[in-house]
Short mmCIF file of C-alpha atoms and ligand atoms in Angstrom, two decimals:
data_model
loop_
_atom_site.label_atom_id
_atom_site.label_comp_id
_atom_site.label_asym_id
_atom_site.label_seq_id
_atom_site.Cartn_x
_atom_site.Cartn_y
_atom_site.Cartn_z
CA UNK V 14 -135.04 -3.72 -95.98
CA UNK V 15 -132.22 -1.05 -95.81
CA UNK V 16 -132.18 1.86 -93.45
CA UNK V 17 -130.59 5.09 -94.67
CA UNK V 18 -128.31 2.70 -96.77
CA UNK V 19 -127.97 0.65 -93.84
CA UNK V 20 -127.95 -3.31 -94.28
CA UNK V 21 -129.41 -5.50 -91.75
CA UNK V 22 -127.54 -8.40 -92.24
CA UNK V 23 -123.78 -8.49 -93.84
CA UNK V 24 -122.60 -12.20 -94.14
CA UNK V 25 -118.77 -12.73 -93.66
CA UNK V 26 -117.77 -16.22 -95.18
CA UNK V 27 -119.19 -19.01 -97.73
CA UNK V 28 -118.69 -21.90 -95.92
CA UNK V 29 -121.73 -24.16 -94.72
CA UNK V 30 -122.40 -21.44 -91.72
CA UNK V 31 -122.22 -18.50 -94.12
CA UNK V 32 -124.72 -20.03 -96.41
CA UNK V 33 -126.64 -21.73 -93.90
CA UNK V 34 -127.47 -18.07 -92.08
CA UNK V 35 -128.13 -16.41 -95.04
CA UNK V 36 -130.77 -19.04 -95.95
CA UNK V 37 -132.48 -17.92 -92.92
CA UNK V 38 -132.16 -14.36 -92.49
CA UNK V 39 -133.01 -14.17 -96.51
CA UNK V 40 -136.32 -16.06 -95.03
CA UNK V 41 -136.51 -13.72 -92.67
CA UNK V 42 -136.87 -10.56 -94.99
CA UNK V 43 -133.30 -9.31 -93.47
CA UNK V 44 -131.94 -9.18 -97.52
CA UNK V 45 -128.83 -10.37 -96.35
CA UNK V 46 -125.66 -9.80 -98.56
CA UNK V 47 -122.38 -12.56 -98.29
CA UNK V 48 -119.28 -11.59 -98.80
CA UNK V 49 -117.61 -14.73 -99.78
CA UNK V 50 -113.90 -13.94 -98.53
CA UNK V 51 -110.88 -15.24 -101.30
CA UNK V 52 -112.14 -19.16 -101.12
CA UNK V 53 -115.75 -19.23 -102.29
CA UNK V 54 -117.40 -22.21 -100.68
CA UNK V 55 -114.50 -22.57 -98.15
CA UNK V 56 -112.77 -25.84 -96.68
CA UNK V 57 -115.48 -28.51 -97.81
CA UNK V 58 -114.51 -27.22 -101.37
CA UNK V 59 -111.54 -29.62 -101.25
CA UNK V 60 -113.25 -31.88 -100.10
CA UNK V 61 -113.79 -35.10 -102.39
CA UNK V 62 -116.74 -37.22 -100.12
CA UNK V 63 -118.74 -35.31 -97.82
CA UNK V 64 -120.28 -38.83 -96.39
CA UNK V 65 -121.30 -37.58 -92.92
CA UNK V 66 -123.66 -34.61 -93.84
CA UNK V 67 -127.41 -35.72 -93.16
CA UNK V 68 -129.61 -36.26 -96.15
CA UNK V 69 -127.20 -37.54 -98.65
CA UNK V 70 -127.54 -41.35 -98.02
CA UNK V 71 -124.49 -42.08 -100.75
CA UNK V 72 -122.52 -39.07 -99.63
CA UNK V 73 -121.56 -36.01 -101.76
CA UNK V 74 -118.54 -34.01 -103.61
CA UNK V 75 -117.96 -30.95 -101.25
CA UNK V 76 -117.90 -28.45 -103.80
CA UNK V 77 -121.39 -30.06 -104.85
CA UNK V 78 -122.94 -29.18 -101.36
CA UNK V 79 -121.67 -25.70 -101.21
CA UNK V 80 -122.63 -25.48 -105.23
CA UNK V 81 -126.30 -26.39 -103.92
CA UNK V 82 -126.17 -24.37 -100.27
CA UNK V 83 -125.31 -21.34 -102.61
CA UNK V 84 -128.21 -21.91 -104.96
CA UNK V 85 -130.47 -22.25 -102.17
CA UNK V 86 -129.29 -19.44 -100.93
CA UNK V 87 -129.75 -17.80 -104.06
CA UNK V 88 -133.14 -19.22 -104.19
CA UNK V 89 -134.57 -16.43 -101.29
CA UNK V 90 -132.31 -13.40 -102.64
CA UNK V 91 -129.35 -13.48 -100.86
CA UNK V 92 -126.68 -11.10 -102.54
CA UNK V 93 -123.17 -13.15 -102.75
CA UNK V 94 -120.26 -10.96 -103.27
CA UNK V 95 -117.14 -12.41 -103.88
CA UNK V 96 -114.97 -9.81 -101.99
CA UNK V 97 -113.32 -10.06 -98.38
CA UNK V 98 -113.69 -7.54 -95.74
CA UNK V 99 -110.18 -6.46 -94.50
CA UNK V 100 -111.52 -3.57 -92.28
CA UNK V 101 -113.58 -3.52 -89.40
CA UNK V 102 -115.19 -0.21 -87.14
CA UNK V 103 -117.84 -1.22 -84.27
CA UNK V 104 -120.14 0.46 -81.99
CA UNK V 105 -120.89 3.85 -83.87
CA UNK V 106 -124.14 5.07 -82.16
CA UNK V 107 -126.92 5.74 -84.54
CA UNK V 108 -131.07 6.94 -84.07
CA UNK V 109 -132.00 2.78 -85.46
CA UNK V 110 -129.27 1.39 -83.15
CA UNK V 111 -125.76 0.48 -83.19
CA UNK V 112 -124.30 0.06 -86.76
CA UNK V 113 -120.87 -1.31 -87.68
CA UNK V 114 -118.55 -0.10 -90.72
CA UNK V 115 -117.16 -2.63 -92.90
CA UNK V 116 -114.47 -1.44 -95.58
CA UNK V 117 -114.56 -4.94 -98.65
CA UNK V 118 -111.31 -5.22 -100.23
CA UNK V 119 -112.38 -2.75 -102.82
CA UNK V 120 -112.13 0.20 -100.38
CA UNK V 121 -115.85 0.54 -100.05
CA UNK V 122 -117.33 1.37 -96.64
CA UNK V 123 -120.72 -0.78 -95.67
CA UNK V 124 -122.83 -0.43 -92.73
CA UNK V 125 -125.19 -2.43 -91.16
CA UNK V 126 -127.12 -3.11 -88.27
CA UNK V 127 -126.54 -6.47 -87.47
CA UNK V 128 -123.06 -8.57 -89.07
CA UNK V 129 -122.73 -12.57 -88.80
CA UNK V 130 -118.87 -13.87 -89.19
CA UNK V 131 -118.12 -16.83 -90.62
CA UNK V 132 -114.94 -16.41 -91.72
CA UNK V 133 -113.94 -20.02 -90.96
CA UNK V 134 -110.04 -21.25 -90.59
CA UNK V 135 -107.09 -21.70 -92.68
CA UNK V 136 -104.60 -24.67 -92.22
CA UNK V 137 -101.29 -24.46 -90.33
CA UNK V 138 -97.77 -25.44 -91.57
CA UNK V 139 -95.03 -26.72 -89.40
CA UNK V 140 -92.96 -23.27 -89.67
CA UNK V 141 -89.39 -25.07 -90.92
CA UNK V 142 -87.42 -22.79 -93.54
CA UNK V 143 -87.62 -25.99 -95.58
CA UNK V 144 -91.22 -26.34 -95.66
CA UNK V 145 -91.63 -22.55 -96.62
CA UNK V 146 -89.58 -23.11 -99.52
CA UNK V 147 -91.00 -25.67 -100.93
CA UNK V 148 -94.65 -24.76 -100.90
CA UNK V 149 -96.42 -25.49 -103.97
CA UNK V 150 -93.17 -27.23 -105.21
CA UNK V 151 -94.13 -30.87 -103.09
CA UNK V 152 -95.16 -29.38 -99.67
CA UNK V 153 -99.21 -29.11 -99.78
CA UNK V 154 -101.79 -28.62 -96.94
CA UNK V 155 -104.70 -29.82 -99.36
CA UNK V 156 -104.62 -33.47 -100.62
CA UNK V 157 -107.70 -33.62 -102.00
CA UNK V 158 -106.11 -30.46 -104.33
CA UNK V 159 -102.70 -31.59 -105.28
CA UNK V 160 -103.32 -35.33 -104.35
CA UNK V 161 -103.47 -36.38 -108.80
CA UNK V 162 -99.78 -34.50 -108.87
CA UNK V 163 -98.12 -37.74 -107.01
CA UNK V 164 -100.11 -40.61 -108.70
CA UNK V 165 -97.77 -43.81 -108.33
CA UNK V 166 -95.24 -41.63 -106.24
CA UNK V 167 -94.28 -42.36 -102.71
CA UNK V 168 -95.58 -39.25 -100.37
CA UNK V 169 -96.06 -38.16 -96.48
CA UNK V 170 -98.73 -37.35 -94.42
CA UNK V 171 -98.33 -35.19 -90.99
CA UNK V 172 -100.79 -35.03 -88.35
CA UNK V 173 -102.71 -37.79 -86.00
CA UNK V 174 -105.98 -36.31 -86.88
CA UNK V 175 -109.46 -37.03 -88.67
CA UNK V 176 -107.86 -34.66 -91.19
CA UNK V 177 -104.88 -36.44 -91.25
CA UNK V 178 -106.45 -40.01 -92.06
CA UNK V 179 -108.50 -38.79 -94.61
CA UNK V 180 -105.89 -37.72 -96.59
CA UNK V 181 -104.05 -40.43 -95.84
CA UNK V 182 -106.92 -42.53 -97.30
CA UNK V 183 -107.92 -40.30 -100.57
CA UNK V 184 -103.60 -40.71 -101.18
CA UNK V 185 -103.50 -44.25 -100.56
CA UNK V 186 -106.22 -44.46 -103.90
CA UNK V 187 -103.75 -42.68 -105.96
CA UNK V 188 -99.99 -42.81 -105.03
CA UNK V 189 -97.63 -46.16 -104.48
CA UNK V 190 -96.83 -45.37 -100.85
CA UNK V 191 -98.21 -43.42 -98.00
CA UNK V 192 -96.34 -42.56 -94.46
CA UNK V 193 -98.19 -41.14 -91.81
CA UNK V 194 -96.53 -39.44 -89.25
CA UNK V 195 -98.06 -39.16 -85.98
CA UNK V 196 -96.24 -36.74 -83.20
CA UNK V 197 -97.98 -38.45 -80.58
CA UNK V 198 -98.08 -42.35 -79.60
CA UNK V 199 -101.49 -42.64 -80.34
CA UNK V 200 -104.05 -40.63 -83.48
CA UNK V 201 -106.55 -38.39 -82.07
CA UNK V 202 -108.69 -39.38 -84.64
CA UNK V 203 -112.40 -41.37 -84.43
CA UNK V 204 -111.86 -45.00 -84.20
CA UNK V 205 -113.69 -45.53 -87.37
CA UNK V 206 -111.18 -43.45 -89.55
CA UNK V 207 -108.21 -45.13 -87.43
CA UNK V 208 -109.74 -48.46 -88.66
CA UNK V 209 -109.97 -47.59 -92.20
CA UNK V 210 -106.27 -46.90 -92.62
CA UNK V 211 -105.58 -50.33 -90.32
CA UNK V 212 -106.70 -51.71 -93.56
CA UNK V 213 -105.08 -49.89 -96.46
CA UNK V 214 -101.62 -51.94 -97.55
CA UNK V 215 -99.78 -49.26 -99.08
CA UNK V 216 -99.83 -46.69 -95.70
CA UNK V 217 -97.03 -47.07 -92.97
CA UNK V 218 -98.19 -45.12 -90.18
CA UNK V 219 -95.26 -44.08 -87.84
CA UNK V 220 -95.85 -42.98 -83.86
CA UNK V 221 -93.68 -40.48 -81.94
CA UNK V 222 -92.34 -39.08 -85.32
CA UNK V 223 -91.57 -35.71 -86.52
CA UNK V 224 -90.03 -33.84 -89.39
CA UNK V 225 -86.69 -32.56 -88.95
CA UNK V 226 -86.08 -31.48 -92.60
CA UNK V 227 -87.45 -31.74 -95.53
CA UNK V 228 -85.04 -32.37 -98.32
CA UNK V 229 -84.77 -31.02 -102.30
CA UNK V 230 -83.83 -28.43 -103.93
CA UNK V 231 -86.45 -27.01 -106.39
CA UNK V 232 -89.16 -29.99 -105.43
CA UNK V 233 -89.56 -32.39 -102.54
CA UNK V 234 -86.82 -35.54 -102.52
CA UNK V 235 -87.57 -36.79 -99.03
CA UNK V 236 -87.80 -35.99 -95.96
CA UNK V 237 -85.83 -36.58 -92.43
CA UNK V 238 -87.70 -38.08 -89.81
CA UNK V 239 -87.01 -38.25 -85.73
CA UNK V 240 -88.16 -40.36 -82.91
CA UNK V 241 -89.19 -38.15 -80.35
CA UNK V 242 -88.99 -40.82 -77.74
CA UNK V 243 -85.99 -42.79 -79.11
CA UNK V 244 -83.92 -40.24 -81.04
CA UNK V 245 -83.78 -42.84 -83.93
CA UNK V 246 -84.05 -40.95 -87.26
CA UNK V 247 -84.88 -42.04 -90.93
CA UNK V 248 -85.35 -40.86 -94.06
CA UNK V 249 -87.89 -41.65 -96.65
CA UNK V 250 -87.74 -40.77 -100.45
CA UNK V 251 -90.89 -38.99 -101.12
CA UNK V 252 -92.40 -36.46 -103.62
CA UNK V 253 -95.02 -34.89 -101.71
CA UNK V 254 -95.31 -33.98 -98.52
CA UNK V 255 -99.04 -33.24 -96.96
CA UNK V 256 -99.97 -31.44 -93.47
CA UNK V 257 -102.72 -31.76 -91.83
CA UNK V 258 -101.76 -30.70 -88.52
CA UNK V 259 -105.00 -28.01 -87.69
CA UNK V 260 -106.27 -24.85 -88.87
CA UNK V 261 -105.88 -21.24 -87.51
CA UNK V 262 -109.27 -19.57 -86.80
CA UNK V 263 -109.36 -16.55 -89.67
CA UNK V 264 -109.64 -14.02 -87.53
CA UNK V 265 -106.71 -11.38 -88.33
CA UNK V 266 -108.83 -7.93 -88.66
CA UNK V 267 -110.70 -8.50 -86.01
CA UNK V 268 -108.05 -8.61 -83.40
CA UNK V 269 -109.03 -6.29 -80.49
CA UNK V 270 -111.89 -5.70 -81.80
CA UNK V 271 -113.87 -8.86 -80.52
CA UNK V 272 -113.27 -11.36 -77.46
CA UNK V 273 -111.19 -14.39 -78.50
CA UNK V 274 -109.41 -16.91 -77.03
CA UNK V 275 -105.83 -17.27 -76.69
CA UNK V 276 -105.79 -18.97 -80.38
CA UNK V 277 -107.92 -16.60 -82.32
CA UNK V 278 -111.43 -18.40 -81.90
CA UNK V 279 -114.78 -15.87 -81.56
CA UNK V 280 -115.83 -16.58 -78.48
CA UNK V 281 -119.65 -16.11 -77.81
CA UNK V 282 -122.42 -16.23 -74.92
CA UNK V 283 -123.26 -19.87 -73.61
CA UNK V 284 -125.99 -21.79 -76.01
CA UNK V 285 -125.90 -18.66 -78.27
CA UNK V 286 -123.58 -17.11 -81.47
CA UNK V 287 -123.66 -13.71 -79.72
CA UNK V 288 -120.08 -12.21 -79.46
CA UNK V 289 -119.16 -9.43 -76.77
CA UNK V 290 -120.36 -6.55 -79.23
CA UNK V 291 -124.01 -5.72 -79.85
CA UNK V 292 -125.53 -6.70 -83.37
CA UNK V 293 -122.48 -8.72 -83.62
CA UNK V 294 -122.95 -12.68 -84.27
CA UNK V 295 -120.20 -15.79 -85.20
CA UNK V 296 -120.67 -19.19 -86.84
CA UNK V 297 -119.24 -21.94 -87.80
CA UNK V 298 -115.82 -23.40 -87.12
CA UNK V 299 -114.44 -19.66 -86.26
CA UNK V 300 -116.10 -20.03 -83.18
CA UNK V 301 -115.64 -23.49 -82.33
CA UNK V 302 -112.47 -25.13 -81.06
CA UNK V 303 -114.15 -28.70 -80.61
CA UNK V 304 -116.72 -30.00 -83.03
CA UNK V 305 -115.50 -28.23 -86.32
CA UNK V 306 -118.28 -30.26 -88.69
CA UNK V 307 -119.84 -28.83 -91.58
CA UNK V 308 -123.37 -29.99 -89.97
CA UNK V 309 -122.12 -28.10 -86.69
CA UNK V 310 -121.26 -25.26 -88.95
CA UNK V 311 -124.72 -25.14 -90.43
CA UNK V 312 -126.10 -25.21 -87.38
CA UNK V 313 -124.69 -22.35 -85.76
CA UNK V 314 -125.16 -20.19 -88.74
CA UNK V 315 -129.05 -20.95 -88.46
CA UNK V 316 -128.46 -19.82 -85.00
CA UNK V 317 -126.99 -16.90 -85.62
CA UNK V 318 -129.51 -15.22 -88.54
CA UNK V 319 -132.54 -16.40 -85.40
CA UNK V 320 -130.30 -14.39 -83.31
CA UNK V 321 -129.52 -11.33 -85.56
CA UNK V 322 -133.18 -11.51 -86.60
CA UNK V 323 -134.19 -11.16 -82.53
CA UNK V 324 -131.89 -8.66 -81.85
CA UNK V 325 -133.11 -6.42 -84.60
CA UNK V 326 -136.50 -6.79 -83.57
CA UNK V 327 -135.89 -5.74 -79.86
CA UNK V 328 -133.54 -2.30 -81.24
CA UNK V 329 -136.51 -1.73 -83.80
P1 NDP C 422 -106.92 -31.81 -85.12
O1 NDP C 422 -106.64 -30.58 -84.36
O2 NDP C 422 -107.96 -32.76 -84.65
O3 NDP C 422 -105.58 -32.66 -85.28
C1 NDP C 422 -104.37 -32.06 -85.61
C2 NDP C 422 -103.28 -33.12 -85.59
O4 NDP C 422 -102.07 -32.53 -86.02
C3 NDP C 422 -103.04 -33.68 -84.20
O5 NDP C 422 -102.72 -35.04 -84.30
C4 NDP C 422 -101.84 -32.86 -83.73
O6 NDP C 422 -101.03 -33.53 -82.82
C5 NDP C 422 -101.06 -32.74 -85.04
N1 NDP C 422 -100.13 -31.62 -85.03
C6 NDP C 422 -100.39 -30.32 -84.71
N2 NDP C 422 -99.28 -29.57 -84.86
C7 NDP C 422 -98.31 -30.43 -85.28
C8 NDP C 422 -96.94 -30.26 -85.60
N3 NDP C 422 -96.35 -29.07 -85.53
N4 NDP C 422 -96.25 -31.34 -85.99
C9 NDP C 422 -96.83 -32.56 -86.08
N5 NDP C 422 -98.12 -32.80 -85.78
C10 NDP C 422 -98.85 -31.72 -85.40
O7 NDP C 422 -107.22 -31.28 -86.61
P2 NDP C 422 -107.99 -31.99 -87.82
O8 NDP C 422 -107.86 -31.03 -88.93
O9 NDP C 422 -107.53 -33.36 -88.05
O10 NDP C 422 -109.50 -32.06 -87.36
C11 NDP C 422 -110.20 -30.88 -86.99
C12 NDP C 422 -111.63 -31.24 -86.63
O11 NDP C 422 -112.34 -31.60 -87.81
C13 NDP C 422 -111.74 -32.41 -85.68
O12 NDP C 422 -112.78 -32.16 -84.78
C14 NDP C 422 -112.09 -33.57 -86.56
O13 NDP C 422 -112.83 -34.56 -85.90
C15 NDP C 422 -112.90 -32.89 -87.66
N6 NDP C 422 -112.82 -33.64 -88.94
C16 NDP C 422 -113.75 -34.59 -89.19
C17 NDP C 422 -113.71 -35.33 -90.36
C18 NDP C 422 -114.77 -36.35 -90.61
O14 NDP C 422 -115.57 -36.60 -89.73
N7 NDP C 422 -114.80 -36.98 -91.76
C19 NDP C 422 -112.69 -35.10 -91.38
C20 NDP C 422 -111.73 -34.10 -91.00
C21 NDP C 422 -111.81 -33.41 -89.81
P3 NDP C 422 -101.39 -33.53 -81.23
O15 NDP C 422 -102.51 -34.51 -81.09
O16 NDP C 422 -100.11 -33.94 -80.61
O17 NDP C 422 -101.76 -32.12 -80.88
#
């Protein structure tokens, strides 16, 4: 129901908390509208197995689950945009309560009552001039993407996480070689994805390494390697290069304008998605540091439409 051309629910992000909240606040007759941001369906959409989501015994294809939370979705009237919102104006008094102003990246202003971000996060490079370069030209932060460009090649993996591992395992399927690179002596990834690469003859995983150049000139030739322990350095010959070294909450536009912690994250009340302004909710991994699982995700973006759809019942 709108009010004076006020919404009650704006939806910021498509991921599984974006879509999970506007299931719910669709249910709850708050005709929510998502605004999908520039990567419909978000992270899990390059994703190949989603194996660890409940209720899909034989796992499924990530853009397949966010193909079917979208329908569902659909299914109780949400309105999906695909636009962004770059703009972002808080706490303007009003008879029905406090309403926020959203400007999309079409210039148009929206207001609502009550907003739920799920903006999600967007994965970080190492920050060499080399790496910059070569972008798109053998230096990739999505396997499961560009993965089929290096079939038979030799390639790299960076980073000690569950990230990390399962890229190194889709990679192992395709190319001749893969070296994981660990900065640490030891992954910080789940035991069972550490045991699945123990397994896999064609990865070389290599503690207490890091990049000190990559090499080529218009595409990836190889990269030099140092011992951060030892000093010893290598080089391999490799044709793609693949981080997975963590993810920077997308938060940008909101800077200032909400509490966060010293890396960007939303941070909300205790056992609630409630954010420091009124009518103001997060989900999903832009509010969580730790558990960052597309069932977590879900989970607090059914929290946060029961939490919108409270707090518009008590301003009422
Ligand atoms: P993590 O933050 O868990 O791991 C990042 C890794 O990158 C760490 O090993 C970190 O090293 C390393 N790293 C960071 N910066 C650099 C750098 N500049 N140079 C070299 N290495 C670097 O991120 P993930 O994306 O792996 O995982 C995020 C979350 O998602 C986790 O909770 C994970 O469990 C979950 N996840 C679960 C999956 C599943 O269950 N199937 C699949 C993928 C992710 P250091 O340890 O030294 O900081």
């Amino acid at each position: 129901m709108f009010v004076d051309n006020i919404l009650n629910c704006v939806i910021l992000g498509s991921g599984p908390a974006g879509y999970s909240s506007a299931i719910y606040a669709a249910r709850a007759y708050l005709t929510p509208i998502l605004y999908t941001g520039m990567e419909p369906g978000g992270k899990l959409t390059t994703t190949t197995c989603v194996d660890n989501y409940p209720g899909y015994p034989e796992g499924i294809n990530g853009s397949k689950l966010m193909e079917k939370l979208e329908e569902q979705a659909k299914r109780f009237h949400t309105i999906i945009k695909k636009q962004e919102a770059v703009y972002f104006e808080f706490s303007t008094s009003h008879k029905m309560g406090v309403i926020h102003q959203i400007k999309n990246d079409y210039g148009n202003i929206i207001k609502t009552r009550g907003l739920i971000i799920s903006t999600g996060t967007t994965p970080k490079y190492l920050g060499l001039y080399s790496e910059k370069r070569l972008i798109g030209f053998g230096v990739s932060s999505c396997a499961t993407c560009d993965g089929f460009l290096y079939r038979a090649k030799n390639v790299a993996v960076i980073g000690g996480g569950d990230t990390a591992i399962e890229d190194t395992i889709y990679l192992s399927k395709i190319c001749a070689k893969v070296y994981l690179l660990v900065r640490r002596g030891y992954f910080r990834a789940s035991k069972v994805m550490q045991y699945r690469i123990s397994i896999l003859s064609n990865v070389e995983t290599l503690f207490n390494y890091e990049i000190a150049e990559i090499l080529g000139d218009k595409t990836v030739k190889g990269i030099r390697v140092v011992n951060n322990k030892t000093n010893k350095k290598k080089f391999f010959s490799i044709e793609g290069l693949f981080l997975a070294i963590g993810n920077t909450p997308n938060t940008q536009p909101l800077k200032g304008k909400l509490k966060m912690d010293d890396k960007g994250y939303i941070l909300t009340e205790k056992v609630s998605t409630k954010t420091n302004t009124q009518g103001v909710f997060a989900a999903g991994d832009v509010q969580d540091p730790i558990y960052r699982q597309a069932i977590t995700s879900a989970g607090t973006g059914c929290m946060a439409a029961l939490d919108l759809e409270r707090y518009l019942s008590i301003v009422k």
